[in-house]
mmCIF file of C-alpha atoms and ligand atoms in Angstrom:
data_model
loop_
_atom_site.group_PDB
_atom_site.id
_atom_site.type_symbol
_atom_site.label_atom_id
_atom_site.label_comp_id
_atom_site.label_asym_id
_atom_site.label_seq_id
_atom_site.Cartn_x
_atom_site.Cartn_y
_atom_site.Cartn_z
ATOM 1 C CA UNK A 6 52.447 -54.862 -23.875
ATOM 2 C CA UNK A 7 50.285 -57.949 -24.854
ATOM 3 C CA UNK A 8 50.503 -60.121 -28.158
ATOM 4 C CA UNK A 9 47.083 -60.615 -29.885
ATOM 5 C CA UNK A 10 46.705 -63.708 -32.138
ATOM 6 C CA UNK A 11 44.155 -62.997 -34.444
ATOM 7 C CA UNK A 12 42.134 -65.273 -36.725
ATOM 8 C CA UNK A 13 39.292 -64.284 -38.858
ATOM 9 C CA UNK A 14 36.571 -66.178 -41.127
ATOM 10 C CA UNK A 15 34.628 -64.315 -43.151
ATOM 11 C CA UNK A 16 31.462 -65.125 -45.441
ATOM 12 C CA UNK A 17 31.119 -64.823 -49.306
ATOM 13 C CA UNK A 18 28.487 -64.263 -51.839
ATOM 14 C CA UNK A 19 26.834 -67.284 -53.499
ATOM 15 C CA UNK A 20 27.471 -66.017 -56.391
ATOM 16 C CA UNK A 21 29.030 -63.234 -58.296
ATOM 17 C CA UNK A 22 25.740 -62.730 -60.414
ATOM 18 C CA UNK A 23 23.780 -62.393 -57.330
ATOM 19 C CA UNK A 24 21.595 -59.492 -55.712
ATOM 20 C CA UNK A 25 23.651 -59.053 -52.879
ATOM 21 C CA UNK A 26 26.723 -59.238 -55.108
ATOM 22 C CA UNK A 27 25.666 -56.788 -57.533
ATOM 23 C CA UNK A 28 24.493 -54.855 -54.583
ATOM 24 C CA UNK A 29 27.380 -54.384 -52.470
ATOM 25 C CA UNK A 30 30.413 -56.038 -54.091
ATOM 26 C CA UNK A 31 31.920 -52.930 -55.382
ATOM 27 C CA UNK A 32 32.430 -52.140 -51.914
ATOM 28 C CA UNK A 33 32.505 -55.254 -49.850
ATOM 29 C CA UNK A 34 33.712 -58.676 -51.391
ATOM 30 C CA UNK A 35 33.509 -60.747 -47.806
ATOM 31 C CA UNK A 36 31.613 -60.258 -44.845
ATOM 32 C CA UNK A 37 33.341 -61.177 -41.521
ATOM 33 C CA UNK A 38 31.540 -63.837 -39.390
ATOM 34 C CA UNK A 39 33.865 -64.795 -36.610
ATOM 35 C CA UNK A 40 36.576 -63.151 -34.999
ATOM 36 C CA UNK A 41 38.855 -65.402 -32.603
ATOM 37 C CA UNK A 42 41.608 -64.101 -30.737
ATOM 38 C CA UNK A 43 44.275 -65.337 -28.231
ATOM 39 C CA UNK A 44 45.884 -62.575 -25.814
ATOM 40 C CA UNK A 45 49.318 -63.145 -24.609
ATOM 41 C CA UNK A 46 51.848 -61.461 -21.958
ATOM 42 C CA UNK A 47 55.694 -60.479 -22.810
ATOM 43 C CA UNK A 48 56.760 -63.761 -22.211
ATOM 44 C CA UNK A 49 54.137 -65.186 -24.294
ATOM 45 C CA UNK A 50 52.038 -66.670 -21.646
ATOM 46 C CA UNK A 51 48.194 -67.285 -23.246
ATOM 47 C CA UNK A 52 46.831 -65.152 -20.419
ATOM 48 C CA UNK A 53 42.682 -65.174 -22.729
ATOM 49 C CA UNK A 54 41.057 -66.241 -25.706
ATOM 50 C CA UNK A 55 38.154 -64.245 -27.275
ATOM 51 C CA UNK A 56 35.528 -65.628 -29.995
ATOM 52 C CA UNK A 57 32.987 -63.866 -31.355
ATOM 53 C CA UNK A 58 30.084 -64.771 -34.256
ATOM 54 C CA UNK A 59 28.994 -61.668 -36.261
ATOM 55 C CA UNK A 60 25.680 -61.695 -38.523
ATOM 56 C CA UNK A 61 26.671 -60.960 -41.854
ATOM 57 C CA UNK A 62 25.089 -57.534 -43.063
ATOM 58 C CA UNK A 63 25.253 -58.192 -46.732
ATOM 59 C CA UNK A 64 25.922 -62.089 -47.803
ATOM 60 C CA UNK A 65 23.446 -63.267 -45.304
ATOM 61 C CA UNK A 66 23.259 -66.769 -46.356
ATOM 62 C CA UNK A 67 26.147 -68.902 -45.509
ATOM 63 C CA UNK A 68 28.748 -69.964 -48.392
ATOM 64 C CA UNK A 69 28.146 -74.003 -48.132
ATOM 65 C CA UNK A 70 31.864 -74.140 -48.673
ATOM 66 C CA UNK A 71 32.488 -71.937 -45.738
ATOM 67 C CA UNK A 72 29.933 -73.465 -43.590
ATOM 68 C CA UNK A 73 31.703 -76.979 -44.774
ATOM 69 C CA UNK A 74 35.219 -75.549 -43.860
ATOM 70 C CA UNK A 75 35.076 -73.565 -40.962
ATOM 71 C CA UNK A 76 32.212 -75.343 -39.187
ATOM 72 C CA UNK A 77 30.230 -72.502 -38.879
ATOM 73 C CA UNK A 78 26.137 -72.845 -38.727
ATOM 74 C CA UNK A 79 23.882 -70.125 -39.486
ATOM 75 C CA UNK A 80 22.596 -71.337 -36.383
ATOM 76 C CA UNK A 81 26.118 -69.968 -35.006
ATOM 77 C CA UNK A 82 25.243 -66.492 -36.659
ATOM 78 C CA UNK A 83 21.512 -65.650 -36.191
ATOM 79 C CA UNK A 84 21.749 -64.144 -32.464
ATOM 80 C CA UNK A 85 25.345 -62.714 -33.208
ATOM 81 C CA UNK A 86 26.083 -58.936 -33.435
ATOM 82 C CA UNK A 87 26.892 -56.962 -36.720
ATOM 83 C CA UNK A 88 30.150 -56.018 -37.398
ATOM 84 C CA UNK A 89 29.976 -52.520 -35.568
ATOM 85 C CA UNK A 90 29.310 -54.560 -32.135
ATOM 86 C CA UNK A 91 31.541 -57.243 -32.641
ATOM 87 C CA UNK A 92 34.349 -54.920 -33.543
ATOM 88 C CA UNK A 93 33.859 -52.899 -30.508
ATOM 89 C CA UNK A 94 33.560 -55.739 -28.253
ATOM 90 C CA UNK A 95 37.310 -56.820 -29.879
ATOM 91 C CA UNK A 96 39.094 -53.885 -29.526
ATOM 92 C CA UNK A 97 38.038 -53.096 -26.100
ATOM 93 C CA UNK A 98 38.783 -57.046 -25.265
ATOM 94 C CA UNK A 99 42.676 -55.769 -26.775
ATOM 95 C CA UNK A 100 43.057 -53.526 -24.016
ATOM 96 C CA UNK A 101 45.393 -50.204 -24.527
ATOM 97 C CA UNK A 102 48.719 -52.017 -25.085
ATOM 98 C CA UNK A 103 49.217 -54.463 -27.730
ATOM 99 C CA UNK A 104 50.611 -55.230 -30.652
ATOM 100 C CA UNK A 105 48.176 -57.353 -33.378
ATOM 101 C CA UNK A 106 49.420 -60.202 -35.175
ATOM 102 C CA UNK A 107 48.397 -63.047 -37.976
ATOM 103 C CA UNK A 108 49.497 -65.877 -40.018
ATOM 104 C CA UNK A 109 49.834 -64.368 -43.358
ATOM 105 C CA UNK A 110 48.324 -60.937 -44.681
ATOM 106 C CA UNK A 111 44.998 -61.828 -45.932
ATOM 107 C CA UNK A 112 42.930 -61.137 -42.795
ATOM 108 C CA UNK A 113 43.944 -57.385 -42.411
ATOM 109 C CA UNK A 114 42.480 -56.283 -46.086
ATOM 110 C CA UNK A 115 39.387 -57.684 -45.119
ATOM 111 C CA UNK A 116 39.021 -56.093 -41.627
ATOM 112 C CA UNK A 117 40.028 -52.743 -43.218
ATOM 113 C CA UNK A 118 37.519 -53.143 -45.948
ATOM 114 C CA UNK A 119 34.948 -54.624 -43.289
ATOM 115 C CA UNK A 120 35.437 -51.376 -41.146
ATOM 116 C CA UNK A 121 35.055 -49.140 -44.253
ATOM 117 C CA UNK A 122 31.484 -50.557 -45.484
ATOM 118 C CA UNK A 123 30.497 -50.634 -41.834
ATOM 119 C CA UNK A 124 31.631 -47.913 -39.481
ATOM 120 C CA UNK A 125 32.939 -45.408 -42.495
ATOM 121 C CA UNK A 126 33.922 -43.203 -40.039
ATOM 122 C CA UNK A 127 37.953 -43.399 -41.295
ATOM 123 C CA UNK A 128 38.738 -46.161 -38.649
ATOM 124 C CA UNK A 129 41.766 -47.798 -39.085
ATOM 125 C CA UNK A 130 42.815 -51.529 -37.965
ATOM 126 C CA UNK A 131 45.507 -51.314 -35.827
ATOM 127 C CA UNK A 132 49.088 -52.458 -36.696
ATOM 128 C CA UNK A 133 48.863 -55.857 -37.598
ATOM 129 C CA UNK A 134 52.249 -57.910 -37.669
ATOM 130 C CA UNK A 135 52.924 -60.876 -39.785
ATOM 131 C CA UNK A 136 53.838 -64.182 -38.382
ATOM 132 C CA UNK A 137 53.783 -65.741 -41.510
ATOM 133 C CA UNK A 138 56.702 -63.595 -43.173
ATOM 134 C CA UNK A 139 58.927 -63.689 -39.956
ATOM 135 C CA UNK A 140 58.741 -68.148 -39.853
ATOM 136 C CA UNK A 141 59.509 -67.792 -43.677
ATOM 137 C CA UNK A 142 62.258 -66.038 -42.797
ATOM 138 C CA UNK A 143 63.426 -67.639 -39.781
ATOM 139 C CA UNK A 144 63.165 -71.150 -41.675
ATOM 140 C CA UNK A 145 64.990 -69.859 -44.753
ATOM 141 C CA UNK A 146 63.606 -67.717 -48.164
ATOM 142 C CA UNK A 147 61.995 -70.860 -49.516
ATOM 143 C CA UNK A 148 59.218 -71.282 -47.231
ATOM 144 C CA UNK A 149 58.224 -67.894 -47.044
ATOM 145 C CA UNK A 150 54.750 -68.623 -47.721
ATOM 146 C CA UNK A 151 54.146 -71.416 -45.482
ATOM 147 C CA UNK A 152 51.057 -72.526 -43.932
ATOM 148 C CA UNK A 153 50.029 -72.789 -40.518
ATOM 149 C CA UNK A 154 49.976 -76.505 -40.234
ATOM 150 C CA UNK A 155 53.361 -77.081 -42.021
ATOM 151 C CA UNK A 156 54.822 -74.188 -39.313
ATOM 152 C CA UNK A 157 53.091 -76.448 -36.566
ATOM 153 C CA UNK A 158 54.876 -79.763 -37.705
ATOM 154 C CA UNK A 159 57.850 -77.639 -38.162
ATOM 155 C CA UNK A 160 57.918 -77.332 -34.336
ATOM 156 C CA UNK A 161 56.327 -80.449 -33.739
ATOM 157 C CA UNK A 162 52.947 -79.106 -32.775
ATOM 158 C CA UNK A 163 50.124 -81.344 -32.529
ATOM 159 C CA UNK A 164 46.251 -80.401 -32.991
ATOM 160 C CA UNK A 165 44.048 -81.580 -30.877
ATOM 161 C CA UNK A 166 40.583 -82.333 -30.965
ATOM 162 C CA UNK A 167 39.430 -79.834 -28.845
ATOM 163 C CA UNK A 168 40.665 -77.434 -31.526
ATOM 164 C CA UNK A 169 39.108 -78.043 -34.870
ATOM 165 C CA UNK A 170 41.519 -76.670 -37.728
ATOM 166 C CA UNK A 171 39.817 -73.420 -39.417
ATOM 167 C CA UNK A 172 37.825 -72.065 -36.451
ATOM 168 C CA UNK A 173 39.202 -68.960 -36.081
ATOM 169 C CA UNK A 174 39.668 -69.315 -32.337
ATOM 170 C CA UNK A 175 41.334 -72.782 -32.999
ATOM 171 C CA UNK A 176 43.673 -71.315 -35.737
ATOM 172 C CA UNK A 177 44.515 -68.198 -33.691
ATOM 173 C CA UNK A 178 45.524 -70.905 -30.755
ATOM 174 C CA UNK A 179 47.629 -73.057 -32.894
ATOM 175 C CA UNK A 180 49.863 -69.207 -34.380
ATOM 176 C CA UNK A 181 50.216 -68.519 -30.959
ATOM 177 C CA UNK A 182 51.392 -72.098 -29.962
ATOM 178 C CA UNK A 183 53.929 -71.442 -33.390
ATOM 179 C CA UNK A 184 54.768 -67.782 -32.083
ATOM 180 C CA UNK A 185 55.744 -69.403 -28.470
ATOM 181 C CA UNK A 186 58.776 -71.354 -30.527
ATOM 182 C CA UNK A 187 59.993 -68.509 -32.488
ATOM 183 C CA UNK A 188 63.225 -67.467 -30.669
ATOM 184 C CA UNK A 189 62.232 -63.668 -29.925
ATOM 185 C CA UNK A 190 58.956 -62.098 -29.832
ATOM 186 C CA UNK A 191 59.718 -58.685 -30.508
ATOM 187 C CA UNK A 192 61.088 -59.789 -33.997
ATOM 188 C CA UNK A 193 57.627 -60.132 -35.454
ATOM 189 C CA UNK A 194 57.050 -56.219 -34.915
ATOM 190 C CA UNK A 195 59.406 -55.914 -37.846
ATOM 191 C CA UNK A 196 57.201 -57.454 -40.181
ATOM 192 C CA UNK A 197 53.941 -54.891 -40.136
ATOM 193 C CA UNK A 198 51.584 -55.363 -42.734
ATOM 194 C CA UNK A 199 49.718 -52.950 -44.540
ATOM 195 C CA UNK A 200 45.792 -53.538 -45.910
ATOM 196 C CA UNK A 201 45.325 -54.144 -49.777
ATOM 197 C CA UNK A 202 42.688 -52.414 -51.758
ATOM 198 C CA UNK A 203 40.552 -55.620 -52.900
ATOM 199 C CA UNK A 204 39.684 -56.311 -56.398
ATOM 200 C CA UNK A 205 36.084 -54.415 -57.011
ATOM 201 C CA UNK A 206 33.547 -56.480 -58.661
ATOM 202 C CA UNK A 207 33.511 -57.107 -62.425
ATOM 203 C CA UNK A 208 30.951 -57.358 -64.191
ATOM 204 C CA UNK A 209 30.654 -60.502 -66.244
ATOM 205 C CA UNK A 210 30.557 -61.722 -70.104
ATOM 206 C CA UNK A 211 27.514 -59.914 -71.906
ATOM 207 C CA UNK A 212 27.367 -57.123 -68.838
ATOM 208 C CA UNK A 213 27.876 -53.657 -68.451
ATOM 209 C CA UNK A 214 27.563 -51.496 -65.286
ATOM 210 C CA UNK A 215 27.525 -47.639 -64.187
ATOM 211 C CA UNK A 216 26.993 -45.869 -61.609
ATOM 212 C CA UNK A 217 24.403 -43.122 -62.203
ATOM 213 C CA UNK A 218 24.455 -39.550 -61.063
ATOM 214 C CA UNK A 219 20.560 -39.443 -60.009
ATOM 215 C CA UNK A 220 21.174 -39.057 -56.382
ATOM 216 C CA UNK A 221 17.672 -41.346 -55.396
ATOM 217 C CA UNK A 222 16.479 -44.222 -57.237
ATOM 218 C CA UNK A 223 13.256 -42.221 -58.052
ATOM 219 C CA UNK A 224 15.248 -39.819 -59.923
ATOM 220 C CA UNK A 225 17.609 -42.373 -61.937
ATOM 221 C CA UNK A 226 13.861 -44.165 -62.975
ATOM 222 C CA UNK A 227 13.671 -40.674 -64.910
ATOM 223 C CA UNK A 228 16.550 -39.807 -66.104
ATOM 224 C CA UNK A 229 17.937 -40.888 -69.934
ATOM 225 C CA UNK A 230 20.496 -42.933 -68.875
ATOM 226 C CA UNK A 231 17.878 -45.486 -67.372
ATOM 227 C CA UNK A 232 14.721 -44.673 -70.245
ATOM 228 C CA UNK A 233 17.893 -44.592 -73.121
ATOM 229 C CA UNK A 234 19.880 -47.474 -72.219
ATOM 230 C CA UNK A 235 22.944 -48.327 -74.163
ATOM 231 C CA UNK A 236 23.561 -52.104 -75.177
ATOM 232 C CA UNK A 237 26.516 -53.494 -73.380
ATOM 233 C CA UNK A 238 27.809 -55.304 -76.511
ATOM 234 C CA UNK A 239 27.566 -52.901 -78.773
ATOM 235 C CA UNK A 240 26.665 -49.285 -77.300
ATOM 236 C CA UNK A 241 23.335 -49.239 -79.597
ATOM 237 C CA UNK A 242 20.545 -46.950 -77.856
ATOM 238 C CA UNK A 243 17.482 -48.569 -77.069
ATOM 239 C CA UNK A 244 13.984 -48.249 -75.532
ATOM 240 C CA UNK A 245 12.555 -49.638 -72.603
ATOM 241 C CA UNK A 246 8.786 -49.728 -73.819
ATOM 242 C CA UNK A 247 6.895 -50.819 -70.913
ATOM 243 C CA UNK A 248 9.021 -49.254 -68.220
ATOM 244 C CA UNK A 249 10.539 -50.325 -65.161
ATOM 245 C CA UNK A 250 8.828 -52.677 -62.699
ATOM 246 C CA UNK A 251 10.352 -53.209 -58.799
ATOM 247 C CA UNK A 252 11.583 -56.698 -58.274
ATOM 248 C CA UNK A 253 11.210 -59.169 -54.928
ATOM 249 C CA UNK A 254 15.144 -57.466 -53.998
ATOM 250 C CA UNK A 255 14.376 -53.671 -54.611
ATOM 251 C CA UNK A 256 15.668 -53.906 -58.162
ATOM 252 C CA UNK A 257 14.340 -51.895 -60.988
ATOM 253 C CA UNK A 258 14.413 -53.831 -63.883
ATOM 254 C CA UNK A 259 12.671 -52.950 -67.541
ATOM 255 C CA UNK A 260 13.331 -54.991 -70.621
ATOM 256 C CA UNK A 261 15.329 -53.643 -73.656
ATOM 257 C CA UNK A 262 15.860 -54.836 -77.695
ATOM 258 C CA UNK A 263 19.031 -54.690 -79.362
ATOM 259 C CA UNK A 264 18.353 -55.268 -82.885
ATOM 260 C CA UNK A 265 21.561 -57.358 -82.934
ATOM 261 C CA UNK A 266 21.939 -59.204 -79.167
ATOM 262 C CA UNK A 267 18.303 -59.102 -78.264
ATOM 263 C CA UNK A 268 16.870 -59.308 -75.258
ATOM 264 C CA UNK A 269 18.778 -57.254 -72.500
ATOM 265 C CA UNK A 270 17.677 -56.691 -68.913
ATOM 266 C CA UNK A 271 17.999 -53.390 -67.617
ATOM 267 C CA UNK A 272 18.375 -53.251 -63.652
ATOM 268 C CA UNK A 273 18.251 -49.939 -61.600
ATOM 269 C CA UNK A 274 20.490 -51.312 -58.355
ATOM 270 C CA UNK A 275 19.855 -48.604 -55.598
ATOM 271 C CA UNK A 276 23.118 -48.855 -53.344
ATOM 272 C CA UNK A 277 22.066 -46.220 -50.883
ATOM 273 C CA UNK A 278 23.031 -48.561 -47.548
ATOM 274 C CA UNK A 279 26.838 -48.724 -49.345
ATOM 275 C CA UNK A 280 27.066 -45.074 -48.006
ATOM 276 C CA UNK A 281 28.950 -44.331 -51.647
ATOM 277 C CA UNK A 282 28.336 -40.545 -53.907
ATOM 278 C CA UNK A 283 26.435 -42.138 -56.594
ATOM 279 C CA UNK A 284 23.778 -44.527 -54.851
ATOM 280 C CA UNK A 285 22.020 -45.915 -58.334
ATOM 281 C CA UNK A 286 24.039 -48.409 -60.486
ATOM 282 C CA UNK A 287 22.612 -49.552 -63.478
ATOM 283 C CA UNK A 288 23.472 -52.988 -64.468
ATOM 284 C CA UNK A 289 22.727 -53.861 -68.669
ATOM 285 C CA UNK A 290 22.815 -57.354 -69.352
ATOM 286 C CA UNK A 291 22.295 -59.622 -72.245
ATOM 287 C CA UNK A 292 19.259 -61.985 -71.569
ATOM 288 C CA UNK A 293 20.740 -66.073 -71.387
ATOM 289 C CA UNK A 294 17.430 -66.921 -73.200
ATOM 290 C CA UNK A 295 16.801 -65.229 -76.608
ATOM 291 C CA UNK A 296 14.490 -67.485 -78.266
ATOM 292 C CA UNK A 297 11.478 -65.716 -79.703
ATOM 293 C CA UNK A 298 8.451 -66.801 -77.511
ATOM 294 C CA UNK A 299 10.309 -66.371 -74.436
ATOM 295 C CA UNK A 300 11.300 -62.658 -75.576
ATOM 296 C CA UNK A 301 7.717 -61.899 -76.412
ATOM 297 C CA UNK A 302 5.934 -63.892 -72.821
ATOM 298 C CA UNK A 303 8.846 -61.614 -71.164
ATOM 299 C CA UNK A 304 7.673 -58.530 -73.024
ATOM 300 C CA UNK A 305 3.934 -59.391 -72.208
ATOM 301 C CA UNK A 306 4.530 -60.048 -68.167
ATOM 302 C CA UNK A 307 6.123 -56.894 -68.007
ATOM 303 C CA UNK A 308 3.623 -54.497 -69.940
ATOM 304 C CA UNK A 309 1.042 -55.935 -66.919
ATOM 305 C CA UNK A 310 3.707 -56.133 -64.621
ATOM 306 C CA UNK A 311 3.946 -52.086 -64.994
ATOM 307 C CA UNK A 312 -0.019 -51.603 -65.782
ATOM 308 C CA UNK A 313 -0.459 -52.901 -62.345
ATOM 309 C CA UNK A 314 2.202 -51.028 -60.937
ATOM 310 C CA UNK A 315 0.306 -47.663 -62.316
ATOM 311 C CA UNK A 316 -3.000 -48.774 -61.409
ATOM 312 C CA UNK A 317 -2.212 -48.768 -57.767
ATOM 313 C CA UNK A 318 -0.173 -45.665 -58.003
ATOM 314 C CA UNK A 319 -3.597 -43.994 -59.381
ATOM 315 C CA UNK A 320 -6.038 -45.788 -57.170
ATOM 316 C CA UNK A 321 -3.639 -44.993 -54.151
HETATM 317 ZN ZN1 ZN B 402 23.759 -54.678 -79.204
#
């Protein structure tokens, strides 16, 4: 049987309010960008390391803080594989006989959730053991949580330049290098880890979403819940007089009055590529902006926004 170190770094959205976000973050809250591995025998021997880039399917554009932590370009990313490839490439790299491990428990809820947005075929990650838990207890209860650097100073473990901190290859390395000290190997396979279900998204102050029964965008444009929205302050029915109008990201969006909060944007989010029942989610949101002139210009864009819209749908 081999050991597999694994370290992962993963992508996240810009920001919680944006498209991608309010696209896919009920179902996917990171998006995996780099694998790195290191393979070892029984006697933990490094016998292979394995690093792999994957383009992020959903939060395309890098998180600066990632890019400024882990190193990682979108230079790095733009001729990588998706997460399907990548993930085969891994697994078959594992071999038949192994046992997975990691510092700590966080990278295993994000693989599982990775593999469920993009294979959702019911594949599982494979046991993954925690090296993190097993030092904690090795080194007594009150370090239990310790990271990876104070675990390498613990043994006296220096990094080296040739092994930037925070590249997942590098930080897979530097747990094996930890996992070479611990006095038995086979001790870590007591400390399996199971995958946590990851917060879903919330929506935010002033915001209300739903997912929608229509089965197709063209069917939710029709269907009361999108031409009778509700207010998501107060639940007060309202209009959307000049109808819906596609935006640059495949969002429906018409404009709404509550006689009491104003301005409120209704969105139409189709979901379809999150491979979920309900595909349309309508998100009802309180405008930022509610002084009068901007409420009105709004109201006046999208009355020609939509005349256009129907013009070409009868000239077509
Ligand atoms: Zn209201």
């Amino acid at each position: 049987m081999h050991y597999i170190i694994m370290d992962l770094e993963w992508n996240q959205p810009l920001s919680h309010r944006s498209a991608q976000y309010q696209r896919f973050g009920s179902k996917l809250i990171f998006d995996i960008i780099q694998i790195g591995a290191v393979k070892l025998d029984e006697e933990r021997r490094m016998l292979a390391s394995f690093n792999q880039f994957i383009q992020p399917g959903c939060y395309q554009k890098l998180h600066p803080r990632i890019s400024r932590i882990t190193g990682i370009t979108q230079e790095d990313l733009r001729a990588a594989p998706g997460f399907p490839g990548a993930f085969g490439r891994f697994i078959s790299w594992c071999g038949d006989d192994f046992a997975l491990a990691t510092w700590g428990s966080d990278d295993i809820s994000v693989f599982q959730q990775n593999l469920d947005f993009y294979l959702n075929d019911g594949s599982a990650v494979p046991p993954v053991y925690d090296l993190q838990r097993l030092f904690g207890d090795l080194e007594s209860a009150g370090k239990n949580r310790a990271g990876l650097q104070s675990a390498m100073k613990r043994y006296g473990i220096t990094a080296s330049m040739d092994h930037p901190f925070h590249s997942a290859v590098s930080d897979a390395y530097y747990t094996a290098l930890v996992f070479q000290r611990f006095p038995q190997a086979s001790e870590v396979l007591k400390y399996e880890q199971k995958a946590r279900e990851l917060p879903p998204a919330k929506a935010q102050k002033g915001e209300k979403l739903d997912d929608l029964s229509a089965p197709s965008i063209d069917l939710a444009l029709m269907s009361p819940q999108a031409l009778h929205p509700n207010c998501p302050a107060c639940g007060k029915r309202m209009t959307v007089p000049e109808g819906y109008a596609p935006m640059r990201d495949g969002t429906w969006r018409a404009l709404a009055d509550c006689p009491e909060h104003g301005l409120v944007f209704i969105d139409l989010v189709n979901q379809e590529n999150a491979g979920g029942k309900n595909p349309v989610r309508r998100r009802a949101q309180i405008c930022e902006q509610q002084n009068p002139a901007y409420v009105r210009t709004k109201h006046l864009q999208w009355e020609a926004k939509v005349a256009s819209l129907r013009q070409k749908e009868v000239y077509a």
